[in-house]
Amino acid sequence: MPWRRRGPWEPPIPLFDATVVICDGDDEHQIPLYGLDQWFSKIDALGDGVILGAARIAAANIQHPHERSDPAHETSLTRNIIAFDGDGTRAGAFYAGDGIAQLLTDPPGRIWITYFDEATYRFAMLDGTWSVSYMVGLARWNDPDGTPWFAYNDTGNAVDWCDCYALNVGRALVHACPYTKFPLVEVDASRVRSITPNPITGCSGLAVSDSALAFLDQYRRNDTPVWAIRKARGQDGVVTETGTEILALPGGRRPPAGWARGKIGRDANLWLHEDGNPRQWYRYEIDC
């Protein structure tokens, strides 16, 4: 699905139905969804159901902070995050801003969202006026009703949150590498725990196992995409690179035919798929 802003001249997206398929080993569970009204390009499990995210605000009521006056009320903001239970019943929805890059949940059901560099988030001030937050970077919600939310971009000059390139949502901690300097930022559900300078820049995926780190690096060699893992150790406030692995796909197919997409980090695992083939996923696991 292309990532772009819809113009006010474009017609509304017609309502459509969809089926979510959740696979766990040999078990398969299907969830029917009816009457969807946005192009949802982000999805993750939430409890026994799912949560969907529209990366760009599709409705014409909020296009860009400078294109029209403030919304009359919070309810006029497009609720571009929608959760459903295991039967397909809507369980909650909220506005999460424009320019979503990744949507991941953790075991307690918290919702983690990263943003592109064009992201905006509108919010009401105590005096009734509206303001806009830019370079949101990384935010967290505790439930599918959208309250409360917490943004992790309030780090002063320590971190540029122009874009969050790599994200790893683990069982206990979350790690991120934001553009432009790619520090390793460790957070929990309430605060930024540490910010560690990182010599590995340009990484677009991340796996974490205690002090062991694996950063996904992509580049071209002889005009062919290469997937590489740059391994490192994070100790005593320092990230030290320890080596590089060139990833080979199953069956000895190397290098891959396209760029790695998806790039979902879960503790020691990094899930990837090839550009143009989102139905076939591959898993890299840190070998400590």
Coordinates of C-alpha atoms in Angstrom, one line a residue:
M1 CA 0.0 0.0 0.0
P2 CA 1.6 3.4 -1.0
W3 CA 2.3 5.8 1.8
R4 CA 0.9 9.1 0.8
R5 CA -1.5 11.9 1.9
R6 CA -5.0 11.9 0.4
G7 CA -6.1 15.1 -1.1
P8 CA -9.4 16.8 -0.2
W9 CA -10.5 16.3 -3.8
E10 CA -10.3 12.5 -3.5
P11 CA -13.6 10.7 -2.8
P12 CA -14.1 8.9 0.5
I13 CA -12.9 5.3 0.7
P14 CA -15.9 3.0 0.2
L15 CA -16.8 0.8 3.1
F16 CA -15.3 -2.7 2.8
D17 CA -15.1 -6.0 4.6
A18 CA -12.0 -8.0 5.5
T19 CA -10.9 -11.2 7.2
V20 CA -8.0 -11.3 9.6
V21 CA -6.1 -14.7 9.7
I22 CA -4.1 -15.4 12.9
C23 CA -1.8 -18.4 12.7
D24 CA -0.1 -20.1 15.6
G25 CA 1.7 -23.2 14.5
D26 CA -0.9 -25.4 12.9
D27 CA -3.8 -23.5 14.6
E28 CA -5.6 -20.9 12.5
H29 CA -8.2 -18.4 13.6
Q30 CA -10.2 -16.1 11.3
I31 CA -11.8 -12.9 12.4
P32 CA -14.3 -11.2 10.1
L33 CA -14.3 -7.4 10.0
Y34 CA -17.1 -5.5 8.5
G35 CA -17.6 -1.9 7.4
L36 CA -14.0 -0.7 7.4
D37 CA -13.6 2.9 6.2
Q38 CA -9.8 3.4 6.0
W39 CA -6.9 1.8 4.3
F40 CA -5.3 -0.1 7.3
S41 CA -1.7 -1.0 6.5
K42 CA -0.7 -1.7 10.1
I43 CA -1.8 -4.7 12.1
D44 CA -0.9 -6.6 15.3
A45 CA -2.5 -9.0 17.7
L46 CA -4.2 -7.5 20.8
G47 CA -5.5 -10.1 23.3
D48 CA -7.5 -12.6 21.4
G49 CA -8.2 -10.0 18.7
V50 CA -6.4 -7.5 16.5
I51 CA -5.6 -3.8 16.3
L52 CA -5.4 -2.0 12.9
G53 CA -3.7 1.3 12.0
A54 CA -4.0 3.6 9.1
A55 CA -0.6 5.2 8.5
R56 CA -2.0 8.4 6.9
I57 CA -5.2 10.2 7.9
A58 CA -7.6 9.4 5.1
A59 CA -10.5 11.7 6.0
A60 CA -10.5 15.2 4.5
N61 CA -11.3 16.8 7.9
I62 CA -7.7 16.8 8.9
Q63 CA -5.2 17.1 6.1
H64 CA -2.3 19.2 7.4
P65 CA -2.0 21.6 10.3
H66 CA -1.6 24.6 8.0
E67 CA -4.4 23.7 5.6
R68 CA -7.4 24.6 7.7
S69 CA -8.5 25.9 11.0
D70 CA -8.5 23.8 14.2
P71 CA -11.0 21.0 14.6
A72 CA -14.2 22.0 16.4
H73 CA -13.9 19.1 18.8
E74 CA -11.7 16.1 19.5
T75 CA -14.3 13.8 18.0
S76 CA -13.6 15.4 14.6
L77 CA -10.2 13.9 14.6
T78 CA -10.0 10.7 12.5
R79 CA -9.7 7.6 14.7
N80 CA -7.1 5.8 12.7
I81 CA -6.4 3.1 15.2
I82 CA -9.2 0.5 15.7
A83 CA -9.2 -2.6 17.8
F84 CA -11.4 -5.7 17.5
D85 CA -11.9 -8.7 19.8
G86 CA -11.7 -12.3 18.7
D87 CA -15.2 -12.3 17.3
G88 CA -14.7 -9.1 15.2
T89 CA -16.6 -6.8 17.6
R90 CA -15.1 -3.4 17.8
A91 CA -13.3 -3.0 21.1
G92 CA -12.0 0.6 20.9
A93 CA -10.7 3.3 18.6
F94 CA -8.6 6.4 18.9
Y95 CA -6.8 9.1 16.9
A96 CA -3.0 8.5 16.8
G97 CA -1.8 11.2 14.5
D98 CA -0.6 11.2 11.0
G99 CA 2.5 9.5 9.6
I100 CA 2.6 6.1 11.4
A101 CA 5.6 3.9 10.6
Q102 CA 5.0 0.9 12.9
L103 CA 2.3 -0.4 15.2
L104 CA 3.2 -3.1 17.8
T105 CA 1.7 -4.4 21.0
D106 CA 3.3 -5.9 24.0
P107 CA 2.1 -8.8 26.3
P108 CA 0.2 -6.5 28.7
G109 CA -1.7 -5.0 25.8
R110 CA 0.1 -1.7 25.5
I111 CA 0.2 -0.1 22.0
W112 CA 3.5 1.2 20.7
I113 CA 3.6 3.4 17.6
T114 CA 6.5 4.9 15.7
Y115 CA 6.3 7.7 13.2
F116 CA 7.9 9.0 10.0
D117 CA 9.6 12.4 9.7
E118 CA 6.4 14.0 8.4
A119 CA 4.3 13.0 11.4
T120 CA 2.0 15.4 13.2
Y121 CA -0.2 14.9 16.3
R122 CA -2.9 17.4 17.1
F123 CA -4.0 17.9 20.7
A124 CA -6.2 20.2 22.8
M125 CA -4.6 22.7 25.2
L126 CA -6.1 23.3 28.7
D127 CA -7.3 26.8 27.5
G128 CA -9.3 25.2 24.7
T129 CA -6.9 26.1 21.9
W130 CA -5.2 23.5 19.7
S131 CA -1.5 22.7 19.2
V132 CA 0.4 20.4 16.9
S133 CA 3.4 18.1 17.9
Y134 CA 6.0 17.4 15.2
M135 CA 8.7 14.7 15.2
V136 CA 6.6 12.5 17.5
G137 CA 9.1 9.6 17.1
L138 CA 7.7 7.0 19.6
A139 CA 4.4 7.0 21.6
R140 CA 2.6 4.5 23.8
W141 CA -1.1 4.0 24.6
N142 CA -2.3 1.7 27.5
D143 CA -5.5 0.6 25.9
P144 CA -7.5 0.7 22.7
D145 CA -9.6 3.6 23.9
G146 CA -6.6 5.9 23.4
T147 CA -6.2 7.2 27.0
P148 CA -3.7 7.9 28.4
W149 CA -0.9 8.3 25.9
F150 CA 2.7 9.0 26.5
A151 CA 5.3 10.4 24.0
Y152 CA 9.0 9.6 24.4
N153 CA 10.3 12.5 22.4
D154 CA 10.8 14.8 25.4
T155 CA 14.5 14.1 25.7
G156 CA 15.9 17.6 25.2
N157 CA 18.8 17.7 22.8
A158 CA 19.9 14.2 23.6
V159 CA 17.9 12.5 20.8
D160 CA 16.6 13.7 17.4
W161 CA 13.3 12.0 16.9
C162 CA 12.9 12.9 13.2
D163 CA 12.1 9.3 12.3
C164 CA 12.2 6.1 14.3
Y165 CA 14.1 3.7 12.0
A166 CA 14.3 0.6 14.2
L167 CA 12.0 -0.6 17.0
N168 CA 12.0 -3.7 19.2
V169 CA 9.1 -4.3 21.5
G170 CA 10.1 -7.0 24.0
R171 CA 8.3 -8.6 26.9
A172 CA 9.7 -6.2 29.4
L173 CA 11.5 -3.4 27.6
V174 CA 11.3 -1.4 24.3
H175 CA 14.4 -0.3 22.3
A176 CA 14.5 2.2 19.5
C177 CA 17.0 3.7 17.1
P178 CA 15.8 7.1 16.0
Y179 CA 17.1 9.2 13.0
T180 CA 19.4 11.2 12.8
K181 CA 22.1 9.9 15.1
F182 CA 20.7 6.4 15.7
P183 CA 21.3 6.2 19.5
L184 CA 20.1 3.1 21.3
V185 CA 17.1 4.3 23.3
E186 CA 15.8 2.0 26.0
V187 CA 12.3 2.7 27.5
D188 CA 9.7 1.1 29.6
A189 CA 6.0 1.9 30.1
S190 CA 6.7 5.2 31.9
R191 CA 10.1 6.7 31.0
V192 CA 13.3 6.7 29.0
R193 CA 15.7 4.4 30.9
S194 CA 18.8 5.1 28.9
I195 CA 20.2 6.7 25.8
T196 CA 23.4 5.1 24.5
P197 CA 25.5 6.5 21.6
N198 CA 25.6 4.0 18.7
P199 CA 28.3 3.7 16.1
I200 CA 26.0 1.6 13.8
T201 CA 24.0 4.2 11.9
G202 CA 21.4 3.6 9.2
C203 CA 20.0 0.5 10.9
S204 CA 16.4 -0.3 10.0
G205 CA 15.7 -3.3 12.3
L206 CA 16.8 -4.4 15.7
A207 CA 17.0 -7.6 17.8
V208 CA 17.9 -7.5 21.5
S209 CA 19.0 -10.2 24.0
D210 CA 20.4 -8.8 27.2
S211 CA 23.6 -7.1 26.1
A212 CA 23.6 -8.7 22.7
L213 CA 22.4 -6.5 19.8
A214 CA 21.7 -7.2 16.1
F215 CA 21.1 -4.3 13.8
L216 CA 19.7 -4.9 10.3
D217 CA 21.7 -3.0 7.6
Q218 CA 20.8 -3.0 3.9
Y219 CA 22.9 -1.9 1.0
R220 CA 23.6 -2.7 -2.7
R221 CA 26.5 -4.8 -3.9
N222 CA 26.8 -5.1 -7.7
D223 CA 23.3 -3.5 -8.0
T224 CA 21.9 -6.3 -5.9
P225 CA 20.2 -5.9 -2.4
V226 CA 22.2 -7.3 0.5
W227 CA 20.7 -8.0 3.9
A228 CA 23.3 -7.8 6.7
I229 CA 23.3 -8.1 10.4
R230 CA 25.8 -6.0 12.3
K231 CA 26.3 -7.6 15.7
A232 CA 27.2 -5.5 18.8
R233 CA 27.4 -5.5 22.5
G234 CA 25.8 -2.9 24.8
Q235 CA 27.6 -2.7 28.1
D236 CA 28.5 0.1 30.5
G237 CA 26.8 2.8 28.4
V238 CA 28.7 1.9 25.2
V239 CA 27.6 0.0 22.1
T240 CA 30.6 -1.9 20.6
E241 CA 30.3 -3.5 17.2
T242 CA 31.6 -7.1 17.1
G243 CA 31.0 -8.4 13.6
T244 CA 28.9 -8.6 10.5
E245 CA 26.8 -11.4 9.1
I246 CA 25.4 -11.5 5.5
L247 CA 21.9 -13.1 5.7
A248 CA 21.2 -16.1 3.5
L249 CA 17.6 -17.1 2.8
P250 CA 16.3 -20.7 3.2
G251 CA 17.5 -23.0 0.4
G252 CA 20.7 -21.1 0.0
R253 CA 19.1 -18.3 -2.0
R254 CA 21.5 -15.4 -1.5
P255 CA 21.2 -12.5 -1.8
P256 CA 17.5 -11.8 -1.6
A257 CA 15.7 -10.5 -4.7
G258 CA 14.4 -7.3 -2.9
W259 CA 14.7 -5.1 0.1
A260 CA 13.7 -6.4 3.5
R261 CA 10.4 -5.1 4.7
G262 CA 8.3 -5.6 7.9
K263 CA 11.3 -5.5 10.2
I264 CA 9.4 -6.5 13.4
G265 CA 11.7 -6.8 16.5
R266 CA 10.6 -9.0 19.4
D267 CA 13.4 -9.4 22.0
A268 CA 16.0 -11.7 20.4
N269 CA 14.0 -12.1 17.2
L270 CA 13.7 -10.0 14.0
W271 CA 11.0 -10.8 11.5
L272 CA 11.4 -9.8 7.9
H273 CA 9.8 -10.2 4.5
E274 CA 11.0 -9.4 1.0
D275 CA 9.6 -6.3 -0.7
G276 CA 6.6 -7.4 -2.8
N277 CA 6.1 -10.7 -1.0
P278 CA 4.5 -9.9 2.4
R279 CA 3.0 -13.4 2.7
Q280 CA 6.4 -15.0 3.2
W281 CA 8.2 -14.0 6.5
Y282 CA 11.7 -14.9 7.7
R283 CA 13.0 -14.9 11.3
Y284 CA 16.5 -14.0 12.4
E285 CA 17.4 -14.9 16.0
I286 CA 20.4 -13.6 17.9
D287 CA 22.9 -16.3 18.5
C288 CA 24.6 -15.2 21.8

